[in-house]
Short mmCIF file of C-alpha atoms in Angstrom, two decimals:
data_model
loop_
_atom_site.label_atom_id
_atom_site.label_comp_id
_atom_site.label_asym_id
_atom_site.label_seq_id
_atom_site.Cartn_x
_atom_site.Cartn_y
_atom_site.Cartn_z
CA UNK A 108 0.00 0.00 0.00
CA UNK A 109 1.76 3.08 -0.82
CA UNK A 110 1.01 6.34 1.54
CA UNK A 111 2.32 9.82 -0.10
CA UNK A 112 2.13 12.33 2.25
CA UNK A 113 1.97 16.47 2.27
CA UNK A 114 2.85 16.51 6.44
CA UNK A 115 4.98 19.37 7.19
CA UNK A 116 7.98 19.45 9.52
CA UNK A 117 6.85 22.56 10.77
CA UNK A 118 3.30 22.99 10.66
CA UNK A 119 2.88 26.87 10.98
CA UNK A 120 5.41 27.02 8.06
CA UNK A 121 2.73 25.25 5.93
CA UNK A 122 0.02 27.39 6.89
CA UNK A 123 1.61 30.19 6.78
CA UNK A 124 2.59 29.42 2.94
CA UNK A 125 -1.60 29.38 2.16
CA UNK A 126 -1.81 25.56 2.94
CA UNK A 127 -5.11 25.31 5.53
CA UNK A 128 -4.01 21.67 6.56
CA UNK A 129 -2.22 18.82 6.37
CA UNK A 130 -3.13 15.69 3.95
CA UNK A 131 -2.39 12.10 4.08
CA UNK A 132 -3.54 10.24 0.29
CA UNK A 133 -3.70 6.71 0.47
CA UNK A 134 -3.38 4.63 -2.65
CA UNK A 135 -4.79 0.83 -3.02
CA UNK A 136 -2.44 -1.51 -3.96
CA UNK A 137 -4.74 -3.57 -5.58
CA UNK A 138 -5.88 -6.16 -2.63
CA UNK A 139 -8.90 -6.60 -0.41
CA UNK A 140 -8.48 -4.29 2.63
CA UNK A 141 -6.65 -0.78 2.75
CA UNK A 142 -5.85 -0.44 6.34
CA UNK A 143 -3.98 2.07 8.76
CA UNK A 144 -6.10 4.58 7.61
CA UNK A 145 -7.07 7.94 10.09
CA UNK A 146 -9.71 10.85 9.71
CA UNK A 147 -10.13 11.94 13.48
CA UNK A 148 -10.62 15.29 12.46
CA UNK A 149 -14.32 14.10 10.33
CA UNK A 150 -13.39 14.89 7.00
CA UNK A 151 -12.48 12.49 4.47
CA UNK A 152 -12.56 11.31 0.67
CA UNK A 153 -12.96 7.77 -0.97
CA UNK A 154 -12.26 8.17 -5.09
CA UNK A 155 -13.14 4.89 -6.80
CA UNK A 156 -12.46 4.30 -10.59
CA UNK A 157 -14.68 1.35 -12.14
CA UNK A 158 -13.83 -1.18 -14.60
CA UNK A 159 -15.89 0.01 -16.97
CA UNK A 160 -16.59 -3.33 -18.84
CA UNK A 161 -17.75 -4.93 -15.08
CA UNK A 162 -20.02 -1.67 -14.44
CA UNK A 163 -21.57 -1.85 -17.54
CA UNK A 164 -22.51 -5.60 -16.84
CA UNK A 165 -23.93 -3.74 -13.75
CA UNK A 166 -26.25 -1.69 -15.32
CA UNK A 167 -27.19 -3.51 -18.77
CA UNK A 168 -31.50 -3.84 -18.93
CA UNK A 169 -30.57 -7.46 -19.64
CA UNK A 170 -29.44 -8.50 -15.84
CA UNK A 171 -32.16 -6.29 -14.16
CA UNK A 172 -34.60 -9.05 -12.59
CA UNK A 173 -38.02 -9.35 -13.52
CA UNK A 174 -40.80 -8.25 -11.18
CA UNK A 175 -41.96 -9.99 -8.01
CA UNK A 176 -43.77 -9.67 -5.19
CA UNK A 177 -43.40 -8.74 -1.27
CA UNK A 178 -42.34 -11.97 -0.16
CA UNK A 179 -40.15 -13.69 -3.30
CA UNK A 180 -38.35 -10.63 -4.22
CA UNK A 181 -35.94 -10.83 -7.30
CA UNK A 182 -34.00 -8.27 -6.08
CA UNK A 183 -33.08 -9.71 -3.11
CA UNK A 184 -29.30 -10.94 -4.09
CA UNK A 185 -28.85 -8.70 -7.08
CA UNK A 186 -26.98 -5.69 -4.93
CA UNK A 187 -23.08 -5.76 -6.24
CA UNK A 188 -20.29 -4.54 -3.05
CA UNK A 189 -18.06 -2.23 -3.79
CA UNK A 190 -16.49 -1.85 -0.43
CA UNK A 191 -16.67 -1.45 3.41
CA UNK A 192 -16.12 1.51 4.93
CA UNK A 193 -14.57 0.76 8.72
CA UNK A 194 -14.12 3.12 11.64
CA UNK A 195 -15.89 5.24 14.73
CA UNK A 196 -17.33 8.13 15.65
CA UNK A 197 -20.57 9.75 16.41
CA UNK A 198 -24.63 9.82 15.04
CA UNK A 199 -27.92 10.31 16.04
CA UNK A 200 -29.85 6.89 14.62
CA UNK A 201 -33.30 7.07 15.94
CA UNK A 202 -36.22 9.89 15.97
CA UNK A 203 -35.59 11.95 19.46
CA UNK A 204 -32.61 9.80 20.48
CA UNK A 205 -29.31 11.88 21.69
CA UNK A 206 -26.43 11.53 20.03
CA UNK A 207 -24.39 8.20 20.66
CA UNK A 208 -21.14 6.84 20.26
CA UNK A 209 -20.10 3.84 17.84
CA UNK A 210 -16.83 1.91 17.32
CA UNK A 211 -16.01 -0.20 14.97
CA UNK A 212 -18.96 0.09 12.43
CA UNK A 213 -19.08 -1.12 9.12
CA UNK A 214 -20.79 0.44 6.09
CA UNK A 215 -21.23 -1.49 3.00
CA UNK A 216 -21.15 0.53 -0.47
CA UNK A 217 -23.72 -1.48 -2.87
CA UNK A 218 -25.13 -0.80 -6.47
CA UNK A 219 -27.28 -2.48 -8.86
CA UNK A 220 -31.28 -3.24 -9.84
CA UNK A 221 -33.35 -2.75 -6.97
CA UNK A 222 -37.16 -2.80 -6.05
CA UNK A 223 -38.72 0.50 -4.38
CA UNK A 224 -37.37 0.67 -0.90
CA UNK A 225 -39.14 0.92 2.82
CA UNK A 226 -42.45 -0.40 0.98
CA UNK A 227 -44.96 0.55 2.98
CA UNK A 228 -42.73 3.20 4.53
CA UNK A 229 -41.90 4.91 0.71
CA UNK A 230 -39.36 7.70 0.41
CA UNK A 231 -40.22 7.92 -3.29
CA UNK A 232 -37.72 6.33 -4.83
CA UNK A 233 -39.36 3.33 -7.06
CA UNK A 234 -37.65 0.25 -8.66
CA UNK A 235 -34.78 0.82 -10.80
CA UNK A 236 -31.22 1.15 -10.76
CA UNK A 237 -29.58 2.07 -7.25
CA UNK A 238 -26.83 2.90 -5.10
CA UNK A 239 -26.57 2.60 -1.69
CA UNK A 240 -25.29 1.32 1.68
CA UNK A 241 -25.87 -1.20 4.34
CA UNK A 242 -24.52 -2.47 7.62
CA UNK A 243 -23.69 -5.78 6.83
CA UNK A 244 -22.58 -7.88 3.48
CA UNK A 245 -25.65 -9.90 3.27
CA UNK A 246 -27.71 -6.69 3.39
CA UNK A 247 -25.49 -4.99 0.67
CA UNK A 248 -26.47 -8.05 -1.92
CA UNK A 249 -30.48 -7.53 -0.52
CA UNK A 250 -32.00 -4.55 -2.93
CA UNK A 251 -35.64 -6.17 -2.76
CA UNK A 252 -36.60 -2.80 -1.07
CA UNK A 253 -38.06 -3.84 2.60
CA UNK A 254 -35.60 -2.48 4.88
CA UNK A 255 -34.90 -5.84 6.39
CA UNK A 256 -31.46 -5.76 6.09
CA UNK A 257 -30.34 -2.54 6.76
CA UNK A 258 -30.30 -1.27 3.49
CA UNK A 259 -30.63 2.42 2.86
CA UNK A 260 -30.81 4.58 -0.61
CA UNK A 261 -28.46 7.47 -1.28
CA UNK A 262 -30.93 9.68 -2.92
CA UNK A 263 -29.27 10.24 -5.75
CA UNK A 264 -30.59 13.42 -8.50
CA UNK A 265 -28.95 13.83 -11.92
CA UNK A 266 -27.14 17.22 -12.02
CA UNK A 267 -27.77 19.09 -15.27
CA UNK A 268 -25.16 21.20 -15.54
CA UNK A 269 -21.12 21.10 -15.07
CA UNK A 270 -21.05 22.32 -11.78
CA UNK A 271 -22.42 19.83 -8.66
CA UNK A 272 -25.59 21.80 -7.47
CA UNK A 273 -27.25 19.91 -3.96
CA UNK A 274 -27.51 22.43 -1.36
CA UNK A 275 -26.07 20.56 1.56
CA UNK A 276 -27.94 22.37 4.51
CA UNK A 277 -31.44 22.64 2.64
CA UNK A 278 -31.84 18.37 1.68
CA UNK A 279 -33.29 19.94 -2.07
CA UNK A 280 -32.05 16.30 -3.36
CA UNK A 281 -34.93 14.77 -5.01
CA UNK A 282 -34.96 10.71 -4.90
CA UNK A 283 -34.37 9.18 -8.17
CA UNK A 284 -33.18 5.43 -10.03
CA UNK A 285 -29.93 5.77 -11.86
CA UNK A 286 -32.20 3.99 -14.94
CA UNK A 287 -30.50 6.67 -17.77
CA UNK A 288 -27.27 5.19 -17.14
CA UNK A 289 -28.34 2.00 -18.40
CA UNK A 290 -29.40 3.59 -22.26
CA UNK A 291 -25.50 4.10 -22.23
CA UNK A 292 -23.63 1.75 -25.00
CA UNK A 293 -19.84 1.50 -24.77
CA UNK A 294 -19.38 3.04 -21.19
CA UNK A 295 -15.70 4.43 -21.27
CA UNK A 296 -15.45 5.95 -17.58
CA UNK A 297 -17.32 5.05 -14.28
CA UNK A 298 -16.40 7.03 -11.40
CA UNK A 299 -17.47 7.61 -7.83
CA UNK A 300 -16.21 9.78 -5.54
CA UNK A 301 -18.08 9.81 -1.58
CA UNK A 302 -16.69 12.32 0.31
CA UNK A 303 -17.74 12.98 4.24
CA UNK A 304 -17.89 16.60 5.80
CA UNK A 305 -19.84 18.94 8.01
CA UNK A 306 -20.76 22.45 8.47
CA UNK A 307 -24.08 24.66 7.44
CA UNK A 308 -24.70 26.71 4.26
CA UNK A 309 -22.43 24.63 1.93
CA UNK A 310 -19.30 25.66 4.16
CA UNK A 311 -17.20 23.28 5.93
CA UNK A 312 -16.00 24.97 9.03
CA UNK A 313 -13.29 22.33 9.31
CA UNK A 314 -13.00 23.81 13.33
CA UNK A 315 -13.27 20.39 15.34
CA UNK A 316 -16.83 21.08 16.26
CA UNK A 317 -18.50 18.62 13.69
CA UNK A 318 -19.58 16.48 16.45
CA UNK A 319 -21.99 19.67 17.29
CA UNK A 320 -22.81 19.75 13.62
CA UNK A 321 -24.77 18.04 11.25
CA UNK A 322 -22.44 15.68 9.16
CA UNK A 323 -22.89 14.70 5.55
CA UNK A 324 -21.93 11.72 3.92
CA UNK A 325 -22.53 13.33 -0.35
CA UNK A 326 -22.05 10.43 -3.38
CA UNK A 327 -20.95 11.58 -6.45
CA UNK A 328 -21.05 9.22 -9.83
CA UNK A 329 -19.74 10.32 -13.32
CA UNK A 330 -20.45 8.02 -15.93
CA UNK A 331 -19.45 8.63 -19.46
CA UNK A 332 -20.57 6.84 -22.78
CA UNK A 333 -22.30 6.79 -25.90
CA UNK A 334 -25.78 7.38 -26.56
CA UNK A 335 -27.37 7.97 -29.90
CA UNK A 336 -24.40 7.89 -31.22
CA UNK A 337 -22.78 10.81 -29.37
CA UNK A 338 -20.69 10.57 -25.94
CA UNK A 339 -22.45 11.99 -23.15
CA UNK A 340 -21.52 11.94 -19.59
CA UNK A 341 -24.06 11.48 -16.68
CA UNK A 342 -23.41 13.10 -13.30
CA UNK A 343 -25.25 12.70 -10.00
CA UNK A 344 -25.16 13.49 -6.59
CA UNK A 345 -26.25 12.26 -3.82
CA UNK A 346 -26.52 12.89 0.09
CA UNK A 347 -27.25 11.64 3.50
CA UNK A 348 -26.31 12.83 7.39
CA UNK A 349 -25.78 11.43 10.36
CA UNK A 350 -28.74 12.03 11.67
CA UNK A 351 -31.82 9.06 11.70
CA UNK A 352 -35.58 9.77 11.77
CA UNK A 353 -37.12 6.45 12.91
CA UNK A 354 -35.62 3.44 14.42
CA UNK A 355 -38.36 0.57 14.39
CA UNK A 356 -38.53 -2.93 15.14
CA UNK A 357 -41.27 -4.93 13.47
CA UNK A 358 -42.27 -8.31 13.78
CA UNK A 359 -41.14 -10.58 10.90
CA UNK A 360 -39.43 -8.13 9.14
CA UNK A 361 -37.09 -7.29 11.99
CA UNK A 362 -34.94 -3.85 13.14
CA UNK A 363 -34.42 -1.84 10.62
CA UNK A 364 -33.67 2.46 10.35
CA UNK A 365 -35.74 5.03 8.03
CA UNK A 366 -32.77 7.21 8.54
CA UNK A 367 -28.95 7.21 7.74
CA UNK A 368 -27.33 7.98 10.95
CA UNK A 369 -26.46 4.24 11.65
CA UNK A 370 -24.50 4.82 8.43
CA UNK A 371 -22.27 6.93 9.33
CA UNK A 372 -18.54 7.03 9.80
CA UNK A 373 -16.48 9.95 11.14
CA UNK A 374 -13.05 8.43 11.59
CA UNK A 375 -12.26 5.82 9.38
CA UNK A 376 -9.48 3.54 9.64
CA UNK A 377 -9.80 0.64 7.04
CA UNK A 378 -11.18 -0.01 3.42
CA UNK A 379 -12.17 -3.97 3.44
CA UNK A 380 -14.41 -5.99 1.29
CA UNK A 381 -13.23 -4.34 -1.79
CA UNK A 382 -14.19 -6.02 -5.15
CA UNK A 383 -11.06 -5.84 -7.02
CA UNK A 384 -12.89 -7.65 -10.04
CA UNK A 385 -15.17 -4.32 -9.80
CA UNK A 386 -12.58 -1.48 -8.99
CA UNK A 387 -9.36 -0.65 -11.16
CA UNK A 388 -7.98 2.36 -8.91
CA UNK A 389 -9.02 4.09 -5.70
CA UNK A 390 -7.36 6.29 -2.68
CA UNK A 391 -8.22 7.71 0.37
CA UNK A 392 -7.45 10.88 1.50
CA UNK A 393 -8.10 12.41 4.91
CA UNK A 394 -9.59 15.68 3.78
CA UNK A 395 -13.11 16.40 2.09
CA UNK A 396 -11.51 17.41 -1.02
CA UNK A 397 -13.22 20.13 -3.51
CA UNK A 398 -14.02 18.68 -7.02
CA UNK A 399 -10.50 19.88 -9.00
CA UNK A 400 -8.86 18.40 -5.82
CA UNK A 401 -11.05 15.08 -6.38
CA UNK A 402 -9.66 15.26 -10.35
CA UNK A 403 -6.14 15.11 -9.64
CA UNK A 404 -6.33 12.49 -7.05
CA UNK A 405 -8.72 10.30 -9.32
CA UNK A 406 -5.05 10.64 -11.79
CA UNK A 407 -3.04 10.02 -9.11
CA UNK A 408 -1.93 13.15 -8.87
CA UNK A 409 -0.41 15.28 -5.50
CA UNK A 410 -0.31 19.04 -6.04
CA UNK A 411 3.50 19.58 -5.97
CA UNK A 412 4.02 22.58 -2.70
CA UNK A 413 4.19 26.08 -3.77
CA UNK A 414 7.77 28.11 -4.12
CA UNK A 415 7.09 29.71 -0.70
CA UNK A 416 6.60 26.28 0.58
CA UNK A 417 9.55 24.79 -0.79
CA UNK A 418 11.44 27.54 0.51
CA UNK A 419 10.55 27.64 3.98
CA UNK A 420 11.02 23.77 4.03
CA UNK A 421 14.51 24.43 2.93
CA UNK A 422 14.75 26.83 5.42
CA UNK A 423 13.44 24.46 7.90
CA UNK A 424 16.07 21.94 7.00
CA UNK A 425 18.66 24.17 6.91
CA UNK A 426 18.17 25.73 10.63
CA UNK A 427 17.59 21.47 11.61
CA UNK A 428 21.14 20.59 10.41
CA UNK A 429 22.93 23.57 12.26
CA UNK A 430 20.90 22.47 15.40
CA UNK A 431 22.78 19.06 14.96
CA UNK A 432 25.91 20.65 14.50
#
């Protein structure tokens, strides 16, 4: 697993040269588990790259299963893992519960063709293509749409234009299936980037108070490929917080949350589960990286420090070696 790093040896000297804070990227190295990851300040980004051919697969009209009913769902083993996300930290997950404390929790990526979910319980979002998350493996295959098994829908919305556009504090995401995706032939690119941060009004205050904050958890997919002969690329978002508005237990069906906060993960310290027939590149980084930030990572790229920074470093080195002296 190979770590590159933009840690100062002298902090202030990094701020001082315009750079806010410190980042650690994290590159997979092409196995199952990243580990030795850290985001104990909150923020953090996951960049995925697809295999194209494999997502395509995915998405193609001819594996979505046919319609069932309540209790033989089709759906039911047709979600496809992309990875866990492992760690701690804080969320509210049930209507007028305080806020709690979690450790080691586990939150399953999953995609693929699933029926409406919460029936009976419906938060719009009808059968079709989906993304998602879960709290165990089982439950990330399960996309029959009951809520048994901890399943929960990122609400994703197609963004129309080149810039993302969900308001993070005002929720003006409306719930949608992923179905246009699937009119795609030849799908060159498949990219998602999830990226977790807090604050109010679209800023992230970054000040060590997200605990006191809501928290956000947004999704973004870029898909790119022909249609009607011309290449066109797709872009949603998506978004949920840590924060859960019903926590119910019903017989038969079992626990399950209308909510996200049991979702959530503030500090995250490993990547596992990941389906390397699935996924050609990702990273982790532990800031919530703006979207040109997002671009060069995705490339594998690390902003080379500015001339004021590379001078005060070699001012910095230079002061260490007389100190040895």
């Amino acid at each position: 697993m190979m770590k590159m790093q933009i840690k100062g040896l002298l902090p202030a000297l990094f701020v001082f040269a315009g750079l806010s804070q410190a980042e650690t990227v994290t590159y997979w190295d092409g196995g199952n588990t990243m580990s030795g990851l850290s985001a104990d300040n909150g923020t953090w980004t996951i960049g995925v790259n697809l295999n194209a051919k494999k997502f395509q697969e995915i998405v193609s009209t001819a594996n979505k299963p046919s319609e069932g009913n309540f209790w033989e769902n089709p759906y039911d083993s047709s979600g496809n893992v992309l990875f866990a996300i492992q760690g701690s930290g804080t969320s509210k997950e049930g209507f007028e519960n305080s806020r709690g404390e979690y450790n080691d929790r586990s939150t399953y990526v999953t995609m693929g063709w699933g029926g409406e979910w919460f029936e009976g319980l419906s938060n719009g979002v009808g059968t079709g293509l989906q993304l998602g998350v879960a709290s165990t493996a089982e439950g990330a295959k399960d996309l029959g749409g009951t809520g048994r098994n901890q399943t929960y829908r990122v609400d994703m919305k197609k963004q129309n234009t080149d810039n993302w556009t969900i308001n993070e504090s005002s929720r003006e995401a409306t719930a949608m299936t992923l179905d246009e995706i699937a009119t795609l032939s030849a799908i060159s690119t498949a990219r998602m980037d999830i990226v977790h941060s807090f604050g109010s009004d679209n800023n992230i205050t970054n000040d060590g108070e997200y605990m006191e904050q809501v928290v956000y958890t947004s999704f973004y997919l870029t898909v790119t490929g022909i249609k009607d002969g011309n290449e066109v690329t797709l872009r949603y978002m998506g978004q949920f917080d840590d924060n859960s508005t019903l926590k119910v237990d019903i017989p038969v069906i079992g626990n399950f949350t209308v909510g996200s906060g049991g979702f959530d993960v503030d500090d995250v310290t490993t990547l596992t589960g990941i389906n390397t027939n699935l996924i050609d590149s990702m990273y982790f980084s532990d800031v919530a990286l703006n979207e040109s930030d997002r671009n060069l990572r995705a490339e594998g790229v690390i902003p080379e420090p500015t001339t004021a920074t590379m001078s005060l470093l070699a001012l910095a080195a230079l002061v260490a070696r007389r100190r040895r002296k």
